[in-house]
Structures are given as structure tokens and as C-alpha cells.
Amino acid sequence: MIKALIIDDEKHCIITLEHLLSQIENVTVVATTQDSTLSKKLIEQHQPDIVFLDIEMPEMNGFDVINQFETLPFKVIFTTAYDQYALKALRMNALDYLLKPIAKNDITIALEKYQNKEMEISKDQIQNLHLFNNGKMQDTIALSTQQGLLFVKIDDIMYLEASSCYTFIVMNDKTKHLASKTMGTFEEVLNDNPLFFRTHKSHIVNLKFIKQYIRGEGGELIMQDGNNIALSRNRKQEFLNLFKKV
């Protein structure tokens, strides 16, 4: 039996999540609270397997709750309404979350990840999340790989290449990592970074690592590692407008 604990300052959100969890076998809600200042005491008292944790709460937000623990003897699933800043913090740090209003199918997928031992939070993730929330450490991204979590500097990424539900990340030192996230996830994380440009559906490139542009219907980009990346016809003019011609 999976023991779940819910922390959310909005009562209706707790009621909804409790109802959804009650429809799933082998899950029991051991405690709930709207008061985030009681979270540590309740967690220590009930020792849940999973904590469903709201991000935006008075007194202590979800990040503050997590930072009370040096190590986490439980798994965390953040819950949040749509907030670009919060979602970016979670995605950059490869953390699990449910977007409100929460759907039963999303919970089922999250619980499957838990049962398959794919839901881990490291000290580094907690620290990075804390720094991110304080306006620091926004230049680092956590890559969820088969070996664990790899923290890399965003500016050192040369390009990203889609591969089904996964993404290859090629670094400026020519190392290549396979991350268990879709290209769409990375596009949202990098959306406000002017260095990154999506050339078409399968590639996002770091503009500073482009060595040459070859004209064509769309054209091709030669990256500093020698690889050729196609530029779609629909993105050609937008790409060319990024550069001053002499």
C-alpha cells in the first residue's frame, strides 16, 4: 500500500486530489494539511511514501517545505496551477509535478513512475531548486539520464536532437547525453534564452556554436562539431534576421 500525504493551502484542491487517489488501488491518504508550517511534523509522524506538495502557499511555499529536509525518505510530486516560473524551475531541475486541475490519468502515470523507481530527488536538485527560487542558478539544467542526474551549464549545450520520447544533448566538448525528456520540454525550458533556436521539429541549436550557413530551400547549418543540421523553410527568414550581414 502506497501512503500519500497532501499539502495544499486550498481545501478544494485537497478534496479533489483525495477523491482521485481514492479511485486508485493500493493508495491511501494518511494525512492532509492546508498549513504548510505543519508539513515537517506531519511527514515525520506519518512517514508517507509520496508527498503531493503545492508550490504556491502562504507562510512556506513548496520549496521551503522541501528545504527543511537534508535527505528525503519520501518521494515528492509537486502540484501547481499554470505558472511559467514555477514550471521552469521544476523542468530545469528534472522534478516531477502535476498541473492543476489534476487529472486521474496524470496521477496514474506519476504513480507508475514511483513503482518503477523512476522518481528520485537528490540533494543537488533540492539545492538548485532553492537557488533557482531565489533568482540564482538559472544557468544550469538537470538532465535525467539512465545513469542518474547530470547538471550542465545551459550555455555549454551545442544543440539538442529529438529521438522519439527522448532527446540527445550535444555539448560544446562534443560529449553526447540521452535525456528521458521530450524535445518539447526542453523547448519550454529554453524558450526565453535568446541563444537557442529551433531549426525544425527535430533540432534546437545554440546560435553561438554555428560555424556556417549553407543556402538552400531552407538551408543547412554546420555546427562546430562538423554536424549538418537542416533548417526548415518556414524558419529560414526568422533565422537570417537574427544576424547582421556585412
XYZ file of C-alpha atoms in Angstrom:
246
model
C 0.000 0.000 0.000
C 1.367 3.413 -1.026
C 0.961 6.003 1.716
C 0.263 9.510 0.391
C 0.257 12.865 2.190
C -1.232 16.035 0.669
C -0.065 19.579 1.440
C -2.092 22.350 -0.215
C -3.437 25.630 1.153
C -6.658 25.298 -0.887
C -9.218 22.926 0.648
C -10.977 22.164 -2.650
C -7.680 21.036 -4.167
C -7.138 18.624 -1.288
C -10.670 17.255 -1.643
C -10.246 16.759 -5.393
C -6.888 15.020 -5.059
C -8.155 12.812 -2.227
C -11.110 11.793 -4.388
C -8.898 10.924 -7.352
C -6.484 8.926 -5.192
C -9.379 7.002 -3.631
C -10.152 5.618 -7.096
C -6.687 4.106 -7.430
C -5.882 0.734 -5.888
C -3.084 0.358 -3.344
C -3.036 4.058 -2.413
C -4.174 5.512 0.904
C -4.078 9.150 2.029
C -2.621 9.145 5.551
C -2.900 12.897 6.204
C -3.652 16.275 4.642
C -2.995 19.839 5.685
C -3.613 23.372 4.459
C -0.969 24.713 6.859
C 2.469 24.306 5.300
C 4.167 25.105 8.619
C 2.884 21.753 9.906
C 4.305 19.816 6.978
C 7.529 18.600 8.586
C 5.749 17.407 11.720
C 3.091 15.535 9.726
C 5.629 13.939 7.407
C 7.726 12.723 10.328
C 4.606 11.452 12.105
C 3.038 9.562 9.185
C 6.166 8.674 7.159
C 4.446 8.790 3.741
C 5.842 7.173 0.620
C 4.740 10.132 -1.547
C 4.036 13.763 -0.667
C 1.790 15.726 -3.029
C 3.075 19.237 -2.444
C 1.604 22.523 -3.652
C 4.172 25.128 -4.705
C 2.457 28.440 -4.042
C 1.363 28.580 -0.380
C 1.440 31.279 2.319
C 3.952 31.089 5.190
C 6.051 28.368 3.497
C 5.952 27.524 -0.192
C 6.659 24.073 -1.551
C 10.361 24.798 -1.996
C 10.618 25.914 1.639
C 8.948 22.691 2.786
C 11.491 20.575 0.920
C 14.415 22.592 2.237
C 13.551 21.528 5.789
C 14.938 18.078 4.997
C 18.587 17.224 4.487
C 17.576 13.932 2.893
C 14.164 12.857 1.645
C 12.873 9.477 2.863
C 9.811 10.066 0.659
C 9.091 10.942 -2.973
C 7.723 14.345 -3.931
C 5.186 15.225 -6.596
C 4.716 18.977 -6.849
C 1.247 20.278 -7.704
C 0.813 23.684 -9.293
C -1.534 25.836 -11.304
C -0.030 27.101 -14.544
C 2.850 29.373 -13.649
C 5.692 29.681 -16.134
C 8.297 30.482 -13.495
C 7.376 27.535 -11.249
C 7.152 25.122 -14.169
C 10.511 26.236 -15.494
C 12.093 25.673 -12.078
C 10.652 22.153 -11.955
C 11.610 21.261 -15.524
C 15.130 22.648 -15.244
C 15.667 20.510 -12.162
C 14.027 17.384 -13.651
C 11.415 17.217 -10.896
C 8.000 15.567 -11.032
C 4.853 17.667 -10.987
C 1.121 17.617 -11.693
C -0.539 20.594 -13.343
C -3.826 21.770 -11.821
C -6.606 20.943 -12.436
C -5.212 17.462 -11.857
C -6.484 14.574 -13.977
C -6.695 10.958 -12.817
C -4.587 9.785 -15.753
C -1.759 12.135 -14.757
C -1.774 10.702 -11.223
C -1.728 7.154 -12.596
C 1.328 7.946 -14.726
C 3.087 9.550 -11.741
C 2.381 6.523 -9.538
C 3.698 4.204 -12.245
C 6.940 6.185 -12.219
C 7.071 5.752 -8.449
C 6.540 1.990 -8.677
C 9.191 1.737 -11.399
C 11.628 3.633 -9.147
C 11.914 6.477 -11.669
C 11.082 9.168 -9.135
C 14.161 10.408 -7.306
C 15.201 13.710 -5.772
C 18.833 14.375 -4.951
C 20.436 16.922 -2.638
C 21.738 18.710 -5.716
C 18.224 19.075 -7.095
C 16.963 20.468 -3.797
C 19.843 22.941 -3.609
C 19.444 24.002 -7.241
C 15.704 24.420 -6.788
C 16.322 26.609 -3.737
C 18.880 28.725 -5.612
C 16.583 28.984 -8.630
C 13.733 30.159 -6.424
C 15.996 32.887 -5.038
C 16.884 34.125 -8.508
C 20.203 32.292 -8.746
C 21.444 29.164 -10.530
C 19.211 29.769 -13.543
C 22.068 28.902 -15.895
C 22.098 25.198 -15.005
C 19.799 22.404 -16.126
C 19.390 18.880 -14.736
C 19.396 16.140 -17.373
C 17.573 12.982 -16.342
C 19.689 10.206 -17.880
C 19.895 6.419 -17.474
C 22.852 6.908 -15.136
C 21.031 9.458 -12.950
C 21.030 13.248 -12.975
C 23.612 15.262 -14.849
C 23.848 19.014 -14.171
C 25.131 21.039 -17.121
C 25.547 24.710 -17.943
C 22.899 25.756 -20.456
C 25.326 27.905 -22.453
C 27.580 24.846 -22.959
C 24.873 22.970 -24.881
C 25.732 22.979 -28.603
C 22.446 21.534 -29.861
C 19.577 19.194 -28.979
C 18.293 16.404 -31.190
C 14.875 14.742 -30.802
C 14.710 10.948 -30.649
C 11.126 9.773 -30.136
C 10.263 10.445 -26.463
C 13.919 11.175 -25.661
C 16.374 13.938 -26.507
C 20.080 13.824 -27.276
C 22.032 16.765 -25.851
C 25.354 17.504 -27.535
C 27.757 19.651 -25.505
C 30.452 22.039 -26.703
C 33.112 19.486 -25.673
C 31.375 17.048 -28.104
C 30.072 14.771 -25.344
C 26.551 13.472 -26.003
C 23.883 12.647 -23.420
C 20.500 10.946 -23.805
C 17.835 12.581 -21.621
C 14.475 10.993 -20.839
C 12.515 14.124 -21.751
C 10.880 15.185 -24.995
C 12.158 17.999 -27.172
C 9.028 19.964 -26.250
C 10.065 20.003 -22.595
C 13.474 21.420 -23.455
C 11.932 23.977 -25.817
C 9.806 25.344 -22.960
C 12.805 25.495 -20.622
C 14.959 27.292 -23.213
C 12.162 29.440 -24.636
C 13.338 32.732 -23.113
C 17.029 32.128 -23.833
C 17.971 34.120 -26.971
C 20.888 31.794 -27.755
C 18.646 28.863 -28.659
C 16.740 28.484 -31.899
C 14.528 25.612 -33.077
C 15.561 24.890 -36.666
C 12.722 22.398 -37.235
C 10.892 19.670 -35.326
C 13.989 17.592 -34.564
C 16.675 20.125 -33.583
C 17.290 23.109 -31.324
C 20.659 24.793 -31.805
C 22.782 27.145 -29.755
C 23.467 30.051 -32.114
C 26.955 30.673 -30.797
C 28.100 27.223 -31.957
C 27.029 27.621 -35.605
C 30.058 27.561 -37.883
C 28.400 28.098 -41.270
C 25.049 28.523 -43.000
C 24.615 26.884 -46.418
C 21.905 28.347 -48.651
C 19.048 26.186 -49.859
C 15.267 25.976 -49.833
C 15.576 26.076 -46.090
C 19.293 25.667 -45.849
C 21.723 23.813 -43.628
C 23.662 24.766 -40.540
C 27.138 23.379 -39.966
C 27.849 23.192 -36.249
C 31.286 23.477 -34.671
C 31.450 19.699 -34.232
C 31.085 19.311 -38.011
C 27.495 18.015 -37.993
C 24.990 19.362 -40.521
C 21.553 20.367 -39.244
C 18.697 21.155 -41.616
C 16.868 24.476 -41.370
C 13.195 24.311 -42.295
C 11.892 26.636 -44.993
C 9.397 28.131 -42.540
C 12.156 29.110 -40.090
C 14.681 30.359 -42.634
C 13.835 34.075 -42.636
C 13.453 34.231 -38.863
C 16.891 32.629 -38.544
C 18.544 35.003 -41.017
C 17.006 38.015 -39.282
C 18.932 37.117 -36.134
C 22.234 38.019 -37.745
C 23.702 41.253 -39.057
C 25.114 40.953 -42.566
C 28.329 42.732 -43.578
